[in-house]
PDB file of C-alpha atoms and ligand atoms in Angstrom:
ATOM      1  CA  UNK A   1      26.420 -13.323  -6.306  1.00  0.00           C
ATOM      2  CA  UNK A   2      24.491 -11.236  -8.596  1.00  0.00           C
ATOM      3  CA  UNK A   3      20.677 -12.154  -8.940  1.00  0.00           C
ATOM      4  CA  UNK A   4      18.018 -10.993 -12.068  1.00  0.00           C
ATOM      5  CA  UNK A   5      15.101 -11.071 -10.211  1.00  0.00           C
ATOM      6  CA  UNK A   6      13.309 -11.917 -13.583  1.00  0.00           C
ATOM      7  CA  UNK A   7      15.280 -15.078 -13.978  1.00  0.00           C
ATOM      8  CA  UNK A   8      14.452 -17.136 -11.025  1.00  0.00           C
ATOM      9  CA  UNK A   9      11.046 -18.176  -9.777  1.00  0.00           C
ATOM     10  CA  UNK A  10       8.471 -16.093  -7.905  1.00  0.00           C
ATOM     11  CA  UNK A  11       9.322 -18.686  -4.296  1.00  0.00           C
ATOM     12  CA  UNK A  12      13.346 -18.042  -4.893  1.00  0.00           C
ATOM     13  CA  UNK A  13      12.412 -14.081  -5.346  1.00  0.00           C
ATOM     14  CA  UNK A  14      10.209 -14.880  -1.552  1.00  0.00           C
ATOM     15  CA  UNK A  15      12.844 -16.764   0.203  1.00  0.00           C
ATOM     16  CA  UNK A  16      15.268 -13.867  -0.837  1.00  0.00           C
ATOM     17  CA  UNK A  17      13.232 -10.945   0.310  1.00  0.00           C
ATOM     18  CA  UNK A  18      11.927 -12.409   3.588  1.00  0.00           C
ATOM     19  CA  UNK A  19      15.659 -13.304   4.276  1.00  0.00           C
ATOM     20  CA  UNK A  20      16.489  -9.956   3.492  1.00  0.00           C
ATOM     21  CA  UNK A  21      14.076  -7.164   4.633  1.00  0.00           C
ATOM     22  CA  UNK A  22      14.022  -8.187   8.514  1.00  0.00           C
ATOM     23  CA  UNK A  23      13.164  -7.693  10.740  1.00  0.00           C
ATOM     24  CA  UNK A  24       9.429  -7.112   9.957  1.00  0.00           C
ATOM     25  CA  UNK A  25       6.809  -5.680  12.030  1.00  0.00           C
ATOM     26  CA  UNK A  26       3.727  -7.388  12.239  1.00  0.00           C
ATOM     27  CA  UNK A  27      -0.097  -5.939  11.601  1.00  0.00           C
ATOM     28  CA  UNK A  28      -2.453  -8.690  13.312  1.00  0.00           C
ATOM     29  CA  UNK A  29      -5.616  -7.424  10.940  1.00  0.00           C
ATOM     30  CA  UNK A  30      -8.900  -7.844  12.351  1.00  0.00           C
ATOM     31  CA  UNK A  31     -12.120  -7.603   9.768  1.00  0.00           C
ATOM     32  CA  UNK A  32     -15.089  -8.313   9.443  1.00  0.00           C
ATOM     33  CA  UNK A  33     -17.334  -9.707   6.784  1.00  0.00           C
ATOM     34  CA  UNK A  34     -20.389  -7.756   5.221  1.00  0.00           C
ATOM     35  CA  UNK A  35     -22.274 -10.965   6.830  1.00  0.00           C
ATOM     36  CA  UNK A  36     -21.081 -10.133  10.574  1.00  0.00           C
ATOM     37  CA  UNK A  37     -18.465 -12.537  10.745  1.00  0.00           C
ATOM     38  CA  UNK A  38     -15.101 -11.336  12.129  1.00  0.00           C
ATOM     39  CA  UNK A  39     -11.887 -12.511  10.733  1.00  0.00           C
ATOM     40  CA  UNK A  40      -8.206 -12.338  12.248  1.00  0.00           C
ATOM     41  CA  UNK A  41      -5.096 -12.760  10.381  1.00  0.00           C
ATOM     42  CA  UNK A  42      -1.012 -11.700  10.618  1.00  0.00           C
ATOM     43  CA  UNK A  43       0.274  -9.493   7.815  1.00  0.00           C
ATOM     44  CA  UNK A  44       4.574  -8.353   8.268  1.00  0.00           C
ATOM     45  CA  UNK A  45       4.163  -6.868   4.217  1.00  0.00           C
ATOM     46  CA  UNK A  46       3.049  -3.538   6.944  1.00  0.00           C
ATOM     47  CA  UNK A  47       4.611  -0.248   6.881  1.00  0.00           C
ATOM     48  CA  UNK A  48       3.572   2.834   8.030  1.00  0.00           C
ATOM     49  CA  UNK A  49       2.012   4.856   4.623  1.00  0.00           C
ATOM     50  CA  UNK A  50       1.870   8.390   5.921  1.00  0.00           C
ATOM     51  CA  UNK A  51       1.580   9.860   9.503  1.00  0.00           C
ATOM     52  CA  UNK A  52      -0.808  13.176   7.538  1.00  0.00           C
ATOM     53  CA  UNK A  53      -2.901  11.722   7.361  1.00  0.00           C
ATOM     54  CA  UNK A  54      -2.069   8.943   9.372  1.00  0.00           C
ATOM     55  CA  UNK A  55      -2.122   5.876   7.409  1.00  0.00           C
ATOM     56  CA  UNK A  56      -0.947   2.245   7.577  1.00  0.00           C
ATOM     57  CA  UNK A  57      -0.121  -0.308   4.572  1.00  0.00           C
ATOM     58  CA  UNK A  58      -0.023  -3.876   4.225  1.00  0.00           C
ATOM     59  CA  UNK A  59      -0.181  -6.391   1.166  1.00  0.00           C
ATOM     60  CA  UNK A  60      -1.844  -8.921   1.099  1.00  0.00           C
ATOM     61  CA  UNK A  61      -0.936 -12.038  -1.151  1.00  0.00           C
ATOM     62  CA  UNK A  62      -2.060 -13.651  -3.942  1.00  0.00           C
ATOM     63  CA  UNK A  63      -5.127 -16.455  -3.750  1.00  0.00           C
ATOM     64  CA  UNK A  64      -5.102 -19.527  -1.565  1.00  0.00           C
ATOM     65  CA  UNK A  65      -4.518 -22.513  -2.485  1.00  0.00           C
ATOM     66  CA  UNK A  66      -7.978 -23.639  -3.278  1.00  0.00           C
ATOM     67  CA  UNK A  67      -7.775 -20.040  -5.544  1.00  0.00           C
ATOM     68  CA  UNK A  68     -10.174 -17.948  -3.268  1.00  0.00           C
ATOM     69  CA  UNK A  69      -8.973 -14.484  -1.943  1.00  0.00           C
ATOM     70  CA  UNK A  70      -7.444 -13.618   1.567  1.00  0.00           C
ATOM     71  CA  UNK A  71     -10.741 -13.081   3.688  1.00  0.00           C
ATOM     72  CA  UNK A  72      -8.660 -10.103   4.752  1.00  0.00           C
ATOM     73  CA  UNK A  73      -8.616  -8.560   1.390  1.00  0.00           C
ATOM     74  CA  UNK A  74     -12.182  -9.643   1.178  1.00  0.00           C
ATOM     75  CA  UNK A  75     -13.153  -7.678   4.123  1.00  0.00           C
ATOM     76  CA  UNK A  76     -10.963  -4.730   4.349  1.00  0.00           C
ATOM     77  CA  UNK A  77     -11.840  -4.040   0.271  1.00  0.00           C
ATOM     78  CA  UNK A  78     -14.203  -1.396  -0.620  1.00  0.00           C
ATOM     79  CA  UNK A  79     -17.982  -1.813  -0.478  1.00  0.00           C
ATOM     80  CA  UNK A  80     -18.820  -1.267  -3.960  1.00  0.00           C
ATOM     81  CA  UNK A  81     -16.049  -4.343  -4.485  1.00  0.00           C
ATOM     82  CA  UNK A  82     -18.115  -6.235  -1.550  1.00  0.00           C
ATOM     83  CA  UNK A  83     -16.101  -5.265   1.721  1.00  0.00           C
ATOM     84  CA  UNK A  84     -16.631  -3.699   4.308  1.00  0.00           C
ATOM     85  CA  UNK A  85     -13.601  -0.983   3.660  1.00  0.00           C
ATOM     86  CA  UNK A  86     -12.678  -1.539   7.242  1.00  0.00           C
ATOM     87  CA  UNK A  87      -9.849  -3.005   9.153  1.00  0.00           C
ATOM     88  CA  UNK A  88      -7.940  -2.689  12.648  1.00  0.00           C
ATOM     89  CA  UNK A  89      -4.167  -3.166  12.543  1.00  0.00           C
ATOM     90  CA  UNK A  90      -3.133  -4.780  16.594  1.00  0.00           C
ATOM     91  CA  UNK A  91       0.703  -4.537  16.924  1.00  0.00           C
ATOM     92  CA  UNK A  92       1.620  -8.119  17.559  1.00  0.00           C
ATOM     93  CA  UNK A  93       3.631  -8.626  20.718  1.00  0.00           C
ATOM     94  CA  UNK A  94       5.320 -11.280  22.732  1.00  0.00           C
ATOM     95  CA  UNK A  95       2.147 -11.626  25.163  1.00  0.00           C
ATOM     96  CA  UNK A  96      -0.179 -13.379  22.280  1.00  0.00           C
ATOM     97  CA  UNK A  97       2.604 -14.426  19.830  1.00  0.00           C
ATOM     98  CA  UNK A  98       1.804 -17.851  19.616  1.00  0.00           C
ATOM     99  CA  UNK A  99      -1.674 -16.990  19.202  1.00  0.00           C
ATOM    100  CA  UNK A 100      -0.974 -14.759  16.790  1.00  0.00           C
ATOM    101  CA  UNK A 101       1.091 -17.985  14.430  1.00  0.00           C
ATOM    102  CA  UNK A 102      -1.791 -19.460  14.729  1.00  0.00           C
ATOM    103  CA  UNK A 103      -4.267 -17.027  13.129  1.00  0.00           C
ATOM    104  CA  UNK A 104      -1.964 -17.197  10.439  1.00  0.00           C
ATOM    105  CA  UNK A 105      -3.084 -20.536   9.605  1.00  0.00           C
ATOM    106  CA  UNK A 106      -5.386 -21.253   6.102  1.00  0.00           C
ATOM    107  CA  UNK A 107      -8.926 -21.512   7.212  1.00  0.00           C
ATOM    108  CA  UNK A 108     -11.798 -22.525   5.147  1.00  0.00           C
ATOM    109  CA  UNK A 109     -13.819 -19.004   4.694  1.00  0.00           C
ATOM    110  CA  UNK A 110     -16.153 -18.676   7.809  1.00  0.00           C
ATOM    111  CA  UNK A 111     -14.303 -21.413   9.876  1.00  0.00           C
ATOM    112  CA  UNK A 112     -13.135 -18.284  13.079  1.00  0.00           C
ATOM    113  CA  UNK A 113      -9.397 -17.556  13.443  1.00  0.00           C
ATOM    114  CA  UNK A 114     -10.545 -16.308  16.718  1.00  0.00           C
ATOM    115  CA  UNK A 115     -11.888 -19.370  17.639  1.00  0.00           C
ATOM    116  CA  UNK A 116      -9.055 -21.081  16.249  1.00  0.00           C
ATOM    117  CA  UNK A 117      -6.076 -18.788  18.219  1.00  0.00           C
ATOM    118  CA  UNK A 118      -8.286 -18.267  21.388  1.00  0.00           C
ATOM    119  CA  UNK A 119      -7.833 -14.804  20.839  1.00  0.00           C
ATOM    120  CA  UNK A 120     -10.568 -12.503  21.603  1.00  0.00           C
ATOM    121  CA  UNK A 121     -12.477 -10.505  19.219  1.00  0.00           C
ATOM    122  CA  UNK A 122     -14.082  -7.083  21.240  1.00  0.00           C
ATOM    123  CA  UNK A 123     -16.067  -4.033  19.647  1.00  0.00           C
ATOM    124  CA  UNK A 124     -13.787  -1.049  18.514  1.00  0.00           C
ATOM    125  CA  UNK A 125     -14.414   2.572  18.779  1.00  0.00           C
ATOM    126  CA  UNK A 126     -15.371   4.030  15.732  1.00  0.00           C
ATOM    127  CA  UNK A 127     -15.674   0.931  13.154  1.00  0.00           C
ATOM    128  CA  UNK A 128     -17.598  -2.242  12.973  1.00  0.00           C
ATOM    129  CA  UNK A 129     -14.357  -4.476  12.380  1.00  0.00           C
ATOM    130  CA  UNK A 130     -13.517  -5.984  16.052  1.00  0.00           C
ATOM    131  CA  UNK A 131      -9.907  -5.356  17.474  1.00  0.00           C
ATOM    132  CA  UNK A 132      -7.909  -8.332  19.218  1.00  0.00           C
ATOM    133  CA  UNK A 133      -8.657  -7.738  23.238  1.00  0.00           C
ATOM    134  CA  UNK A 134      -4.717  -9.411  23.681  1.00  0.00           C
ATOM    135  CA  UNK A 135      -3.144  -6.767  21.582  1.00  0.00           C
ATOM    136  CA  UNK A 136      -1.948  -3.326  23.840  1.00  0.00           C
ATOM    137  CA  UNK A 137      -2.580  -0.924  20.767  1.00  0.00           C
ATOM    138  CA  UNK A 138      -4.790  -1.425  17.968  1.00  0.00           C
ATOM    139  CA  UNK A 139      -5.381   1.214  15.013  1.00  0.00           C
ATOM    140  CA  UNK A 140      -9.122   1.272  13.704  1.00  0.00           C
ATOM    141  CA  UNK A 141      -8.710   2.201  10.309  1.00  0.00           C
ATOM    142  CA  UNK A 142     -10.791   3.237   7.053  1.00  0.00           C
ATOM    143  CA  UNK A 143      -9.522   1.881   3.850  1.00  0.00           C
ATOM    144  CA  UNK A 144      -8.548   4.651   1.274  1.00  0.00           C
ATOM    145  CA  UNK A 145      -6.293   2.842  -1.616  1.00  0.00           C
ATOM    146  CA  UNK A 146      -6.479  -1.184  -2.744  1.00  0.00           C
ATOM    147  CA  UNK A 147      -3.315  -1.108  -5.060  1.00  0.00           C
ATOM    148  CA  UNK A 148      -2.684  -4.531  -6.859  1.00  0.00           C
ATOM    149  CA  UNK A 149       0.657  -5.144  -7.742  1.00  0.00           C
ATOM    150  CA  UNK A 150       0.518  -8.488  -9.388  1.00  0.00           C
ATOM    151  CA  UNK A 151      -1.655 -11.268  -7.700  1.00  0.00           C
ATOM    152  CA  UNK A 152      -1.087  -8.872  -4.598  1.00  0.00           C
ATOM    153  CA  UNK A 153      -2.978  -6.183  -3.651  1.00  0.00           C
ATOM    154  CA  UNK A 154      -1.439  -3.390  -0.880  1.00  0.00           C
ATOM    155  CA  UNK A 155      -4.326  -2.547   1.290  1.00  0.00           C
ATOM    156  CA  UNK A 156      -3.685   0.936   2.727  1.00  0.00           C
ATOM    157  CA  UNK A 157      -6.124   2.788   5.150  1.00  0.00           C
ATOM    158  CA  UNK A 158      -6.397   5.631   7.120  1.00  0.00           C
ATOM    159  CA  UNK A 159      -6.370   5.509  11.358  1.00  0.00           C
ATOM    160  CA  UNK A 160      -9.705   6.864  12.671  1.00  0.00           C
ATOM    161  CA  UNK A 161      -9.004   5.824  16.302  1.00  0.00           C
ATOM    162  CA  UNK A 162      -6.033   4.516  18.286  1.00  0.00           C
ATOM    163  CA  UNK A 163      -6.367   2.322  21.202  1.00  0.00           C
ATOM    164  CA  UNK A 164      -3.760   2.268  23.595  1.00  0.00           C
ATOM    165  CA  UNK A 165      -3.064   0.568  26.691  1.00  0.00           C
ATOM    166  CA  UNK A 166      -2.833   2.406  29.555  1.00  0.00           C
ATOM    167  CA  UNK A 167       1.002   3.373  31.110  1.00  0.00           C
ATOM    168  CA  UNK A 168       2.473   2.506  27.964  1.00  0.00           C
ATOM    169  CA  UNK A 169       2.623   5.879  26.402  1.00  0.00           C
ATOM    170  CA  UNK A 170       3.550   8.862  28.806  1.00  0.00           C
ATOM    171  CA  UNK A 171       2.478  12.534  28.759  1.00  0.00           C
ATOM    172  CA  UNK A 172       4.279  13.111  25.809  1.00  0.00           C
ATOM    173  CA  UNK A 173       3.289  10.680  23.662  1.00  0.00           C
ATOM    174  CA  UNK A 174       6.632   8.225  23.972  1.00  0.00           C
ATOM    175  CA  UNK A 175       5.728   4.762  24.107  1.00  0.00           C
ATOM    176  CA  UNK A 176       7.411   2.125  26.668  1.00  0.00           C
ATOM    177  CA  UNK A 177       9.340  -0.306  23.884  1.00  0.00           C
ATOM    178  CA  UNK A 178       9.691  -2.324  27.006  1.00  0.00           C
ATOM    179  CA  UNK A 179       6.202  -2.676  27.839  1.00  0.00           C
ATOM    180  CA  UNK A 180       5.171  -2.509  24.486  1.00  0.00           C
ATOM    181  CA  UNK A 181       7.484  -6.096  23.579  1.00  0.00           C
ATOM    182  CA  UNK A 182       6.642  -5.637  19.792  1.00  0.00           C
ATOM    183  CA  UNK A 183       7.553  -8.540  18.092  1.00  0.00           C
ATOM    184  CA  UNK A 184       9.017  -8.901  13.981  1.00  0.00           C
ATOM    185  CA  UNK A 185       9.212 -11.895  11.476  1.00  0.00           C
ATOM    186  CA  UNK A 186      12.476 -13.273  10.073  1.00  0.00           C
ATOM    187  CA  UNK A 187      12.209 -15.660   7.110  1.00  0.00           C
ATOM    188  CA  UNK A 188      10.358 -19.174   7.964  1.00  0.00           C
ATOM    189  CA  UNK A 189       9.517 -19.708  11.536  1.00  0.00           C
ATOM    190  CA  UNK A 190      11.842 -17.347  13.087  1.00  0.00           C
ATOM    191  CA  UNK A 191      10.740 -14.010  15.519  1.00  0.00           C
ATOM    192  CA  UNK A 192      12.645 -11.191  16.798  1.00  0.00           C
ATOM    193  CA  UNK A 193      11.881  -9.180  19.822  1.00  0.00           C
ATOM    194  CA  UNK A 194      12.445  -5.541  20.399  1.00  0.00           C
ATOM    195  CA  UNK A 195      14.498  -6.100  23.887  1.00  0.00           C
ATOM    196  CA  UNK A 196      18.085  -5.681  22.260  1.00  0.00           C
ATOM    197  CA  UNK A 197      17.865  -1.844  21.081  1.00  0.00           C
ATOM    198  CA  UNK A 198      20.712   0.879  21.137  1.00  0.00           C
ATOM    199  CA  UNK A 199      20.969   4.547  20.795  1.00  0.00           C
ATOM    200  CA  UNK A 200      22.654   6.536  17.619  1.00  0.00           C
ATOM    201  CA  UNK A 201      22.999  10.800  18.720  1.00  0.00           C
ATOM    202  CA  UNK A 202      22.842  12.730  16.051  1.00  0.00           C
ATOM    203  CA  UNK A 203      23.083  16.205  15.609  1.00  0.00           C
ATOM    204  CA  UNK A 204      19.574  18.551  17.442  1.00  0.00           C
ATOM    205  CA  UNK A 205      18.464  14.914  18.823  1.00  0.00           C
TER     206      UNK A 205
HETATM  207  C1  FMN B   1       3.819 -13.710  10.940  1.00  0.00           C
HETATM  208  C2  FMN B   1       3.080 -13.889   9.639  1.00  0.00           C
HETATM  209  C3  FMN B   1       3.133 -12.885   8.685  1.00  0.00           C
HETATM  210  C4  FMN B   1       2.416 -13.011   7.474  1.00  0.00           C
HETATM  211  N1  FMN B   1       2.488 -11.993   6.555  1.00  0.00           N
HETATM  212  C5  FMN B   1       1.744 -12.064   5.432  1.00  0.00           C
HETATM  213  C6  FMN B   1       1.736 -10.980   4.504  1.00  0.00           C
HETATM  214  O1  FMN B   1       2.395  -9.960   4.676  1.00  0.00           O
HETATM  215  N2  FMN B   1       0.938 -11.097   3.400  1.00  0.00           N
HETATM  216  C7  FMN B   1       0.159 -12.208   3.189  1.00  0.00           C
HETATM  217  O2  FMN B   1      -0.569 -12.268   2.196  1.00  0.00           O
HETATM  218  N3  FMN B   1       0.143 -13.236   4.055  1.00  0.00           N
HETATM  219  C8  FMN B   1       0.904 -13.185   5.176  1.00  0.00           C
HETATM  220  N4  FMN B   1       0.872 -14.222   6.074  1.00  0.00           N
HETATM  221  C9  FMN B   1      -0.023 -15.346   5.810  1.00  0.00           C
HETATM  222  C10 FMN B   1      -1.465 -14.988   6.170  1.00  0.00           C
HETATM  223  O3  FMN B   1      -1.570 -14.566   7.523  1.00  0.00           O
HETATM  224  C11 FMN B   1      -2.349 -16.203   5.927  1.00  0.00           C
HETATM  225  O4  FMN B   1      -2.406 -16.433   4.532  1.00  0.00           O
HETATM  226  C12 FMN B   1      -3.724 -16.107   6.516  1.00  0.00           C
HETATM  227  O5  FMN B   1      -4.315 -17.391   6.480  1.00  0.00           O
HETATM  228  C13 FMN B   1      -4.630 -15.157   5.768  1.00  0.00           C
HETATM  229  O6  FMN B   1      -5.870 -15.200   6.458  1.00  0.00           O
HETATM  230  P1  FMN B   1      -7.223 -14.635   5.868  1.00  0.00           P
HETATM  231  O7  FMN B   1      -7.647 -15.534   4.709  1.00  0.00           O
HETATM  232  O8  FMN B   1      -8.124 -14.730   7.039  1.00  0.00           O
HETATM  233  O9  FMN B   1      -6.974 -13.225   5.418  1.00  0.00           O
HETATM  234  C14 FMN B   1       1.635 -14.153   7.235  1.00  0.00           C
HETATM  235  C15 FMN B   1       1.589 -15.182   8.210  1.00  0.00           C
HETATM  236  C16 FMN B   1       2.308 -15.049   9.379  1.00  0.00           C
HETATM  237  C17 FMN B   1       2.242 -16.144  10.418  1.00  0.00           C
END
């Protein structure tokens, strides 16, 4: 089968890619709004941008239905655009993935996906956006680039501070995949976790 991207409609061209690029890790993105108000929502558009500096990426999608903007975007843009330019990426993981789903969920704009998942909202380090309490590592980041590519807009910031549980890294900075229990998205409903993992040597490693 041979596809032309530019032939078929934008949901065919979604269905194919979120069949295709799995599994995805997920960025749970915690904001807050220049009136206080924190926000909570699951992004698995997330890469890692650069590790010098360290920065993280994730897109966020066109409007919602009712045509307003993600209140991620809304949050996480620049101040001068009326954000905050903040955001916290938590690693989802098995321990809050239903919670997680359900912060995923359209909201009206100042109705609480933290009151909604029953996950808990707590200060960070070094910015005003909250991280998730649930989540065992949480990047408080700064955000440097918002890059639209169509109705999208990749969102891409850099990592002032990096909460991490503690005994799941080890003196040498290797984290515990195990303890960690990282969690991607397949297409629809479906979840991987990070249980069934093998080794490939290769030469000096
Ligand atoms: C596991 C999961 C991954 C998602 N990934 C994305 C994504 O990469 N980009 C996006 O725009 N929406 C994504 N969504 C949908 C948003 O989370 C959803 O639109 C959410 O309501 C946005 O919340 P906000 O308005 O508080 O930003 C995803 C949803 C789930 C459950």
């Amino acid at each position: 089968m041979e596809i032309d991207p530019q032939r078929i409609a934008a949901d065919l061209c979604y269905k194919l890619v979120i069949g295709c690029v799995v599994p995805r890790p997920i960025a749970v993105v915690s904001t807050v709004s220049v009136d206080g108000f924190p926000n909570v929502a699951p992004f698995s558009y997330f890469t890692v941008a650069s590790h010098t500096p360290l920065s993280l990426a994730f897109t966020v999608g066109g409007p919602k239905s009712d045509g307003s903007i993600k209140d991620t975007l809304r949050n996480a843009r620049f101040t001068q655009d009326g954000g905050v330019g903040e955001f916290v990426v938590n690693i989802a993981d098995e321990s809050y993935a239903d919670a997680m789903a359900k912060t995923g969920e359209s909201l009206a704009h100042g109705e609480s996906e933290f009151d909604h998942s029953g996950l808990t909202a707590i200060p960070s380090t070094v910015i005003k956006a909250p991280r998730v309490g649930e989540a065992s590592v949480a990047f408080e980041c700064v955000t440097t680039h918002v890059i639209p590519i169509g109705a999208a807009n990749l969102v891409i910031g850099e990592v002032k501070h990096i909460y991490v549980r503690d005994g799941l890294v080890d003196d040498r900075y290797r984290v515990d995949a195990e303890k960690l229990g990282a969690i991607g998205r397949m297409a629809g409903n479906d979840y991987v976790r990070t249980r069934d993992r093998f080794e490939i040597r290769t030469l000096g490693r």
